[in-house]
Short mmCIF file of C-alpha atoms and ligand atoms in Angstrom, two decimals:
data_model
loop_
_atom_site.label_atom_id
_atom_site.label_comp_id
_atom_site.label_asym_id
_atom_site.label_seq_id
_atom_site.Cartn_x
_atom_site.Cartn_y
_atom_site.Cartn_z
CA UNK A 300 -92.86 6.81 -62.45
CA UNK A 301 -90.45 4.50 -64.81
CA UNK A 302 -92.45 3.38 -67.92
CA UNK A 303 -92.18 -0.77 -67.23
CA UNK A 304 -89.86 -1.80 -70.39
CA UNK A 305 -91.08 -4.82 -72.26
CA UNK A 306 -88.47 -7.59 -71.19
CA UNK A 307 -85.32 -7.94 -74.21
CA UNK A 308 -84.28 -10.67 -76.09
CA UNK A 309 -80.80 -11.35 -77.25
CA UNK A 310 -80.85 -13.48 -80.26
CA UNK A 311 -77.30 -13.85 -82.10
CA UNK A 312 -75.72 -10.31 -81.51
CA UNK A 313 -78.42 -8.25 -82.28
CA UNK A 314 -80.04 -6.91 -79.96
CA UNK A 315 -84.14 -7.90 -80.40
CA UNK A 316 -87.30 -7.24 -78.52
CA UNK A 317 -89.56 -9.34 -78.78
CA UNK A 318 -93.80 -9.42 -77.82
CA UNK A 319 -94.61 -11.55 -75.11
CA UNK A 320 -97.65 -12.16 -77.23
CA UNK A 321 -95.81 -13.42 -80.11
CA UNK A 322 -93.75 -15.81 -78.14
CA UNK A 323 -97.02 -17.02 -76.43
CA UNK A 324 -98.45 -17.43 -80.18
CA UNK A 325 -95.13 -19.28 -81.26
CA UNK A 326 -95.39 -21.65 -77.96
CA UNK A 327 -99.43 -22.73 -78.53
CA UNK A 328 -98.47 -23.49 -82.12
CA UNK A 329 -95.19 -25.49 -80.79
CA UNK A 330 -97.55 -27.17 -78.60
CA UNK A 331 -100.43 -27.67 -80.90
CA UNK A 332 -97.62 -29.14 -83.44
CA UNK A 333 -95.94 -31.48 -80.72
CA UNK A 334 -99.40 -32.31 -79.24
CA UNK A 335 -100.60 -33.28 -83.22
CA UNK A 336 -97.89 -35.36 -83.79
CA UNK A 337 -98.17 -37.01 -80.81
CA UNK A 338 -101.57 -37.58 -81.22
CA UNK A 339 -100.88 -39.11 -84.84
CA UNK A 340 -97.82 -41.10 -83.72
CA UNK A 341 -100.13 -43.07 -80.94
CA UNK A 342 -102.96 -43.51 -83.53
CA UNK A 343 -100.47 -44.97 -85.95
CA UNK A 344 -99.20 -47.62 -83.07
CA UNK A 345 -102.36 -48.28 -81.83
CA UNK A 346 -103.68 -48.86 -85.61
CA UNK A 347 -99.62 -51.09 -86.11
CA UNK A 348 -101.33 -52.95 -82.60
CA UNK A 349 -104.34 -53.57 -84.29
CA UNK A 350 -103.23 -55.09 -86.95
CA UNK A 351 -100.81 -57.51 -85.28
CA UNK A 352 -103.75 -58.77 -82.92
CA UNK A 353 -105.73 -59.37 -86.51
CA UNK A 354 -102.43 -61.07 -87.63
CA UNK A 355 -102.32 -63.11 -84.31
CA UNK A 356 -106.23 -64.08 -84.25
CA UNK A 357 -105.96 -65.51 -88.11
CA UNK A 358 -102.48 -67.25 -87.04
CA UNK A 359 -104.71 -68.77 -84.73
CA UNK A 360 -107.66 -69.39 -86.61
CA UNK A 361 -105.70 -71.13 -89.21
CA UNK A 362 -103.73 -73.21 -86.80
CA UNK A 363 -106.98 -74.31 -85.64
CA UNK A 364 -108.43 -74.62 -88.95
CA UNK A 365 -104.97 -76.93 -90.21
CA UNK A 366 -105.91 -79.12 -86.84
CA UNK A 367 -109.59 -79.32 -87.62
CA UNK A 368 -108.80 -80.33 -91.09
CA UNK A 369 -105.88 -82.98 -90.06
CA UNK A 370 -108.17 -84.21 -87.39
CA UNK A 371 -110.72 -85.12 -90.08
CA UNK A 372 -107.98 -86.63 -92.21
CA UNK A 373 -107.56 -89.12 -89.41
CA UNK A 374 -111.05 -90.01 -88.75
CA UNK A 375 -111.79 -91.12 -92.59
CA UNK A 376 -108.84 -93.30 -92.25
CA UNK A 377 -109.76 -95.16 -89.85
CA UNK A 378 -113.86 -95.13 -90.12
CA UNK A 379 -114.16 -98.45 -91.85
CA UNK A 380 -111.99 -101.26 -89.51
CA UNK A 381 -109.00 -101.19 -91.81
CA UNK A 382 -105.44 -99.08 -91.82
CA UNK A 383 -105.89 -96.55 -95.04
CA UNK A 384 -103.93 -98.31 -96.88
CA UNK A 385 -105.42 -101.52 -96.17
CA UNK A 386 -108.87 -100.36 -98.44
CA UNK A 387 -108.08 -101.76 -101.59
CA UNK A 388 -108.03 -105.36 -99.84
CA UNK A 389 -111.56 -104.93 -98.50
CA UNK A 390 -115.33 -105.45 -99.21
CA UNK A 391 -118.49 -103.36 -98.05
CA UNK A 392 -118.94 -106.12 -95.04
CA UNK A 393 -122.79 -104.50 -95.09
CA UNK A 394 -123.17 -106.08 -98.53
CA UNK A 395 -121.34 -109.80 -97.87
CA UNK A 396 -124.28 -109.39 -94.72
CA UNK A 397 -126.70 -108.87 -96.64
CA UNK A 398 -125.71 -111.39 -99.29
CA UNK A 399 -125.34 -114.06 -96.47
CA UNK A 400 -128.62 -113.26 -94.80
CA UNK A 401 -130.34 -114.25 -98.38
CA UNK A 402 -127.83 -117.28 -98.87
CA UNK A 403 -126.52 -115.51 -101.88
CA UNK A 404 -122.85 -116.65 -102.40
CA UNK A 405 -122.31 -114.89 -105.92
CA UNK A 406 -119.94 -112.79 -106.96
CA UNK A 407 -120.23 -111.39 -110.39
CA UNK A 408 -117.91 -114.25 -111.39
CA UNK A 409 -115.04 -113.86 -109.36
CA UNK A 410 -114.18 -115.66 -106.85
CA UNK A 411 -113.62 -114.05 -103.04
CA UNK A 412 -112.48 -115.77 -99.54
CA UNK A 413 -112.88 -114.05 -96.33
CA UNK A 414 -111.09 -116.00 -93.79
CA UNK A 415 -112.05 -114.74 -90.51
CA UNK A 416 -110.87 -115.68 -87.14
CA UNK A 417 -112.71 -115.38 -83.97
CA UNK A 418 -112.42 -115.03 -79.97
CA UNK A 419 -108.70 -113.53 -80.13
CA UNK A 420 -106.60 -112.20 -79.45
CA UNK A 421 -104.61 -114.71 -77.84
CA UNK A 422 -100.42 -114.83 -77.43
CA UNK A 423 -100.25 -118.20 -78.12
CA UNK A 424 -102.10 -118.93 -81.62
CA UNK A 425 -102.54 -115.09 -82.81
CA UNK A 426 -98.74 -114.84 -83.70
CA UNK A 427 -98.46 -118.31 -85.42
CA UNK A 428 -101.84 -116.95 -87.85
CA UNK A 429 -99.97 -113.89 -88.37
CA UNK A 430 -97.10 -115.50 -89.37
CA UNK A 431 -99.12 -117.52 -92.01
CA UNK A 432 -100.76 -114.96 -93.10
CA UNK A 433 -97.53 -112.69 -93.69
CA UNK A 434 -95.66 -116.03 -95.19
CA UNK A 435 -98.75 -116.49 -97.84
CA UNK A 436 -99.23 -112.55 -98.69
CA UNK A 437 -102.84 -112.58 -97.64
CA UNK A 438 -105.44 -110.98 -95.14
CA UNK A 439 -107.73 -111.85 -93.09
CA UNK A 440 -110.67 -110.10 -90.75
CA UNK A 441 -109.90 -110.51 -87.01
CA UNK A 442 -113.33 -110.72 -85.06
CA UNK A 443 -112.09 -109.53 -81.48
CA UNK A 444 -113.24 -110.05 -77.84
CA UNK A 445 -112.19 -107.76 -75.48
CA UNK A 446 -112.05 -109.72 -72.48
CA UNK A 447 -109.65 -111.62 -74.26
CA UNK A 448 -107.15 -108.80 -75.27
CA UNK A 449 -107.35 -107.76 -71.66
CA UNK A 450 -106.35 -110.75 -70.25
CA UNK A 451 -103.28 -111.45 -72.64
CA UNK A 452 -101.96 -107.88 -71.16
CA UNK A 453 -99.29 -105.97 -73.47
CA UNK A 454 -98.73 -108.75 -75.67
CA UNK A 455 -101.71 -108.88 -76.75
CA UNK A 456 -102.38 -105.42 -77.33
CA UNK A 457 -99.42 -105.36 -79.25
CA UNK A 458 -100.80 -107.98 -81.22
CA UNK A 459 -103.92 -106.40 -82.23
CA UNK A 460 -101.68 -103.25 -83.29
CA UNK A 461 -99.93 -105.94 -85.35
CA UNK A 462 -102.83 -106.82 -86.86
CA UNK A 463 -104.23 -103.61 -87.95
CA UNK A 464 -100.62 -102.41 -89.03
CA UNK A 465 -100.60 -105.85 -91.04
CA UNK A 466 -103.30 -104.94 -93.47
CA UNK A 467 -105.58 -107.47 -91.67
CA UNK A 468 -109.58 -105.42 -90.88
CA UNK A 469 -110.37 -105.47 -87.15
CA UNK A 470 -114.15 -106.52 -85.81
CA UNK A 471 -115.56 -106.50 -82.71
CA UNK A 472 -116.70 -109.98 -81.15
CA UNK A 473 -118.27 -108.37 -78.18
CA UNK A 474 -116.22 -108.09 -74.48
CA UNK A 475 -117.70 -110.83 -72.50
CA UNK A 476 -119.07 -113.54 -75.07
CA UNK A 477 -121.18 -114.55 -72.61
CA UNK A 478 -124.21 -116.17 -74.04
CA UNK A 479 -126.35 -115.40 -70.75
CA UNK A 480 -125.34 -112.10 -70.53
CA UNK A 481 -125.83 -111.11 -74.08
CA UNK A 482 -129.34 -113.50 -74.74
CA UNK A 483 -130.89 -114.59 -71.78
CA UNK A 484 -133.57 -117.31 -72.50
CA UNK A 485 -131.52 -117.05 -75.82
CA UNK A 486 -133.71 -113.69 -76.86
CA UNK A 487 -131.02 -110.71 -77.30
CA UNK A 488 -130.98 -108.50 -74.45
CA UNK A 489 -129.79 -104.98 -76.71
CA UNK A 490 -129.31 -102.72 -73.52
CA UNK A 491 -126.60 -105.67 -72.84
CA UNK A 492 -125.74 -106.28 -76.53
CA UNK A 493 -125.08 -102.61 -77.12
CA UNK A 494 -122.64 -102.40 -73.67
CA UNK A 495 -120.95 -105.38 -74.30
CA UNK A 496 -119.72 -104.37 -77.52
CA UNK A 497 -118.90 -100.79 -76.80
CA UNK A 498 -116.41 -101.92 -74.51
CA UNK A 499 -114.55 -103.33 -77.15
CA UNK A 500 -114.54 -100.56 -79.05
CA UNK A 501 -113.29 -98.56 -76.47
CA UNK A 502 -110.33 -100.77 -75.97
CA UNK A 503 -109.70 -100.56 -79.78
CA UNK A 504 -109.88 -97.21 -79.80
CA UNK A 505 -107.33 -97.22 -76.81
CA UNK A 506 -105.16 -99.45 -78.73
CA UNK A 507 -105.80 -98.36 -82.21
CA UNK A 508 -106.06 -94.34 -81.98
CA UNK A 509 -109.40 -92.26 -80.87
CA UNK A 510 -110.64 -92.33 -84.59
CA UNK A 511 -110.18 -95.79 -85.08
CA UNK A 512 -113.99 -97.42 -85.04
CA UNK A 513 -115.23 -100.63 -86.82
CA UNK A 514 -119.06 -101.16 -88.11
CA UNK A 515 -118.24 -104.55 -88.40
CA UNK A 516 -119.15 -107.47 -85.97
CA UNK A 517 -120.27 -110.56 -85.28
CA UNK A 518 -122.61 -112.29 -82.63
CA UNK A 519 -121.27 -114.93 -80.02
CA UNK A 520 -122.87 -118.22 -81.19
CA UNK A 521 -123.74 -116.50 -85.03
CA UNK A 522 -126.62 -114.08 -85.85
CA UNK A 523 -128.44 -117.75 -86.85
CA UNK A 524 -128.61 -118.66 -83.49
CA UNK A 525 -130.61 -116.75 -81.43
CA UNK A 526 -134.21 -115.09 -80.92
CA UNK A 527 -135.47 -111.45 -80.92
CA UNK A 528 -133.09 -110.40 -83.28
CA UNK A 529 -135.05 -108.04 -85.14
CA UNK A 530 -134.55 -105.20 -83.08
CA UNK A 531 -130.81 -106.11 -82.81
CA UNK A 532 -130.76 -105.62 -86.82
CA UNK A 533 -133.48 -102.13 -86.43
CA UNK A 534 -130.27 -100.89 -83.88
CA UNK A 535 -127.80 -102.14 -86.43
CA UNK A 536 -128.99 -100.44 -89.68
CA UNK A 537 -129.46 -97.43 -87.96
CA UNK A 538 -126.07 -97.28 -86.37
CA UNK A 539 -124.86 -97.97 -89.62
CA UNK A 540 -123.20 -101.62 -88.13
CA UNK A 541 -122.96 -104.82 -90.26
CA UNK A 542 -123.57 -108.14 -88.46
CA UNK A 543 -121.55 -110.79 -90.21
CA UNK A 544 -121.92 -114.51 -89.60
CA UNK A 545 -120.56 -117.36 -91.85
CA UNK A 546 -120.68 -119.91 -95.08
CA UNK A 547 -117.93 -122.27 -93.88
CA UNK A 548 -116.27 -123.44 -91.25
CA UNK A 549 -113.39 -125.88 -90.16
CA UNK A 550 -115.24 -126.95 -87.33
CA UNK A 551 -112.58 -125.67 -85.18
CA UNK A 552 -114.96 -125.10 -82.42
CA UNK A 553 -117.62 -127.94 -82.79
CA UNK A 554 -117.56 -131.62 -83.01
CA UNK A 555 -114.64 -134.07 -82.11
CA UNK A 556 -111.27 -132.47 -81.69
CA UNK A 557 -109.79 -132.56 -85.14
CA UNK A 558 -106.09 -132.35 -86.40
CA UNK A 559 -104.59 -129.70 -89.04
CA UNK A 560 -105.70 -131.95 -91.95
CA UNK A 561 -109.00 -132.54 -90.40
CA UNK A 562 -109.65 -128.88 -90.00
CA UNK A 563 -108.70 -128.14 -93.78
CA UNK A 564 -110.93 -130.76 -94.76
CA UNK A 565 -113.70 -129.31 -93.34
CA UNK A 566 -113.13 -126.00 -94.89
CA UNK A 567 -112.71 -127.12 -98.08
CA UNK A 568 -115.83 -129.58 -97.84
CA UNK A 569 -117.92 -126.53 -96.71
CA UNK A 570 -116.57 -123.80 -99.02
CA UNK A 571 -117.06 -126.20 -102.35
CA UNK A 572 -118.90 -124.80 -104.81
CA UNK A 573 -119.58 -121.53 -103.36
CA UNK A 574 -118.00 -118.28 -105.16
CA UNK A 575 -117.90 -116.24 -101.73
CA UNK A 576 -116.60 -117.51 -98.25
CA UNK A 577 -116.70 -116.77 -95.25
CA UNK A 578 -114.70 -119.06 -93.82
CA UNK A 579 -115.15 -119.29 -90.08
CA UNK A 580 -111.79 -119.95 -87.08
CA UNK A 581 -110.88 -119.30 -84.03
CA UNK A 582 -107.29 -117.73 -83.12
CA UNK A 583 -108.19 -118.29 -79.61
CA UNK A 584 -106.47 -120.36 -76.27
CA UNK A 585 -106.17 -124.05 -77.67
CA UNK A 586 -106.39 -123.41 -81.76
CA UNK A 587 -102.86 -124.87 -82.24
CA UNK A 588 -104.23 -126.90 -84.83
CA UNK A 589 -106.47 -124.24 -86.46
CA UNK A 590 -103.11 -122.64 -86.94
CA UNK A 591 -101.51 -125.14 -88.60
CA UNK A 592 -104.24 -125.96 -90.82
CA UNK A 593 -104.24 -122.80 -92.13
CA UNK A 594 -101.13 -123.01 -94.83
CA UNK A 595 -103.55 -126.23 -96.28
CA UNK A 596 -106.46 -124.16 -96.36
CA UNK A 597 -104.69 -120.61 -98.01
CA UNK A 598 -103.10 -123.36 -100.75
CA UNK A 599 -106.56 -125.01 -101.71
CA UNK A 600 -107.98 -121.13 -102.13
CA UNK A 601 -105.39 -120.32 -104.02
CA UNK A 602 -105.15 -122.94 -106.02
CA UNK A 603 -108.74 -122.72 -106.58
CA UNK A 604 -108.53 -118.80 -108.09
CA UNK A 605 -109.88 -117.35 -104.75
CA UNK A 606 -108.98 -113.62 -103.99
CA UNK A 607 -108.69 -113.14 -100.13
CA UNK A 608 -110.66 -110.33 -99.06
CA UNK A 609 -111.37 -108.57 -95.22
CA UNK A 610 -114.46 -107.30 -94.54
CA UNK A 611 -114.65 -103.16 -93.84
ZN1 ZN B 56 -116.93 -116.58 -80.66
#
């Protein structure tokens, strides 16, 4: 029988044999070796992976974080009823409240104006107060009823963009001003206080930006006026609101119909002598005349030394 000959390799010219075993060795290690580096070359991606997702999530996080931050930016801005840059031009209206409530009319020896116009906004007197107001180089506080903006449609939303855009402080007037709605058997109902006013705010917010809010407002008919208002003032302080009534008035709503002069008159006879006003009109339907009394009325304040002021 023919001894089986262990199979020959040719490698270069020479003639080689080689062990089956050795090239079976050789091929594991080759193997092991390609295997390894496999192995490694995966672990490395996968680690390469991991770090891009980690570099993805804090992309993320601080995109989020930059929003957060911006978003909060926007929301002091526009916390206190007037544009940011508006602030300077403004008092605590909680204080002038609280000073009115106690018939204090001080003020540390200077001498302050708020001129305040109620039941707008309306497209017919609105723009002639703005006008004035832009003419003269001063601001006032806008008291605003919603129902009213509503029913002068886009040009009166534009308006009360104007407004705020103008330097002038936006306050709510409540939506309805309807006396039997808001204090039956002239006691405050709050449940229809509260929902009244809200839906004012929501059409400032609408027109004004989702951070935009006012704490300032005033109460159909004056705080003065009506009964049970002790637990309107309990929901007031604790919702952090200021309810702001008045220390003169042109009569622009009371009395005999009175002409421009009239009207400035009036002011002036009721502001005399007092070192902080609160001069009450109405920018509303029908206050042609308030509107033209009001370049007489800015000229005896200023004359006078007043600094006009909105309330914030
Ligand atoms: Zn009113």
């Amino acid at each position: 029988m023919n001894k089986r000959r262990k199979p020959t390799f040719y490698i270069g010219k020479k003639k080689k044999r080689l062990n089956l075993k050795k090239v079976a060795i050789v091929a594991i290690i080759g193997v092991v070796c390609i295997g390894g580096s496999v192995k490694a070359w995966s672990f490395v991606s996968e680690q390469r992976q991991i770090k891009l997702e980690q570099k993805k999530l804090e992309e993320k996080k601080r995109i989020e974080e930059e929003k957060r931050r911006k978003e909060e930016e926007e929301k002091k801005k526009y916390m206190i009823g007037v544009s940011h840059e508006a602030k300077k031009d403004s008092y605590d209206a909680k204080i002038i409240s609280d000073k009115l409530s106690k018939y204090d009319y001080s003020n540390g020896g200077k001498k302050v104006v708020f001129l305040t116009f109620d039941d707008g906004t309306s497209t017919t007197v609105t723009p002639k107060v703005l006008k004035t107001l832009k003419d003269e180089g001063v601001k006032a506080t806008f008291f605003l009823m919603g129902k009213n903006i509503e029913a002068g449609g886009d040009r009166a939303k534009e308006l009360v963009k104007q407004e705020f855009k103008e330097g002038h402080a936006i306050a709510n007037h409540s939506y309805s001003h309807d006396y039997k709605l808001l204090y039956p058997q002239r006691t405050v109902n709050l449940d229809s206080f509260k929902s009244d006013f809200e839906k004012t705010d929501g059409i400032l917010k609408e027109l004004l930006g989702k951070y935009f809010s006012t704490r300032v407002l005033r109460c159909p008919g004056g705080h003065m006026s009506w009964k049970g208002m002790d637990k309107l003032d309990v929901y007031l302080k604790e919702s952090g609101k200021a309810s702001i009534d008045w220390n003169a008035l042109s009569a622009d709503a009371q009395g005999k119909k009175k002409n421009a002069q009239e009207l400035a008159e009036y002011a002036i006879k009721t502001s005399q002598g007092k070192e902080m006003v609160v001069l009450l009109m109405h920018d509303t339907y029908g206050k042609e005349e308030t509107a033209k009394s009001l370049p007489l009325i800015i000229k005896y304040f200023k004359d006078n030394g007043y600094a006009f002021k909105t309330l914030a």
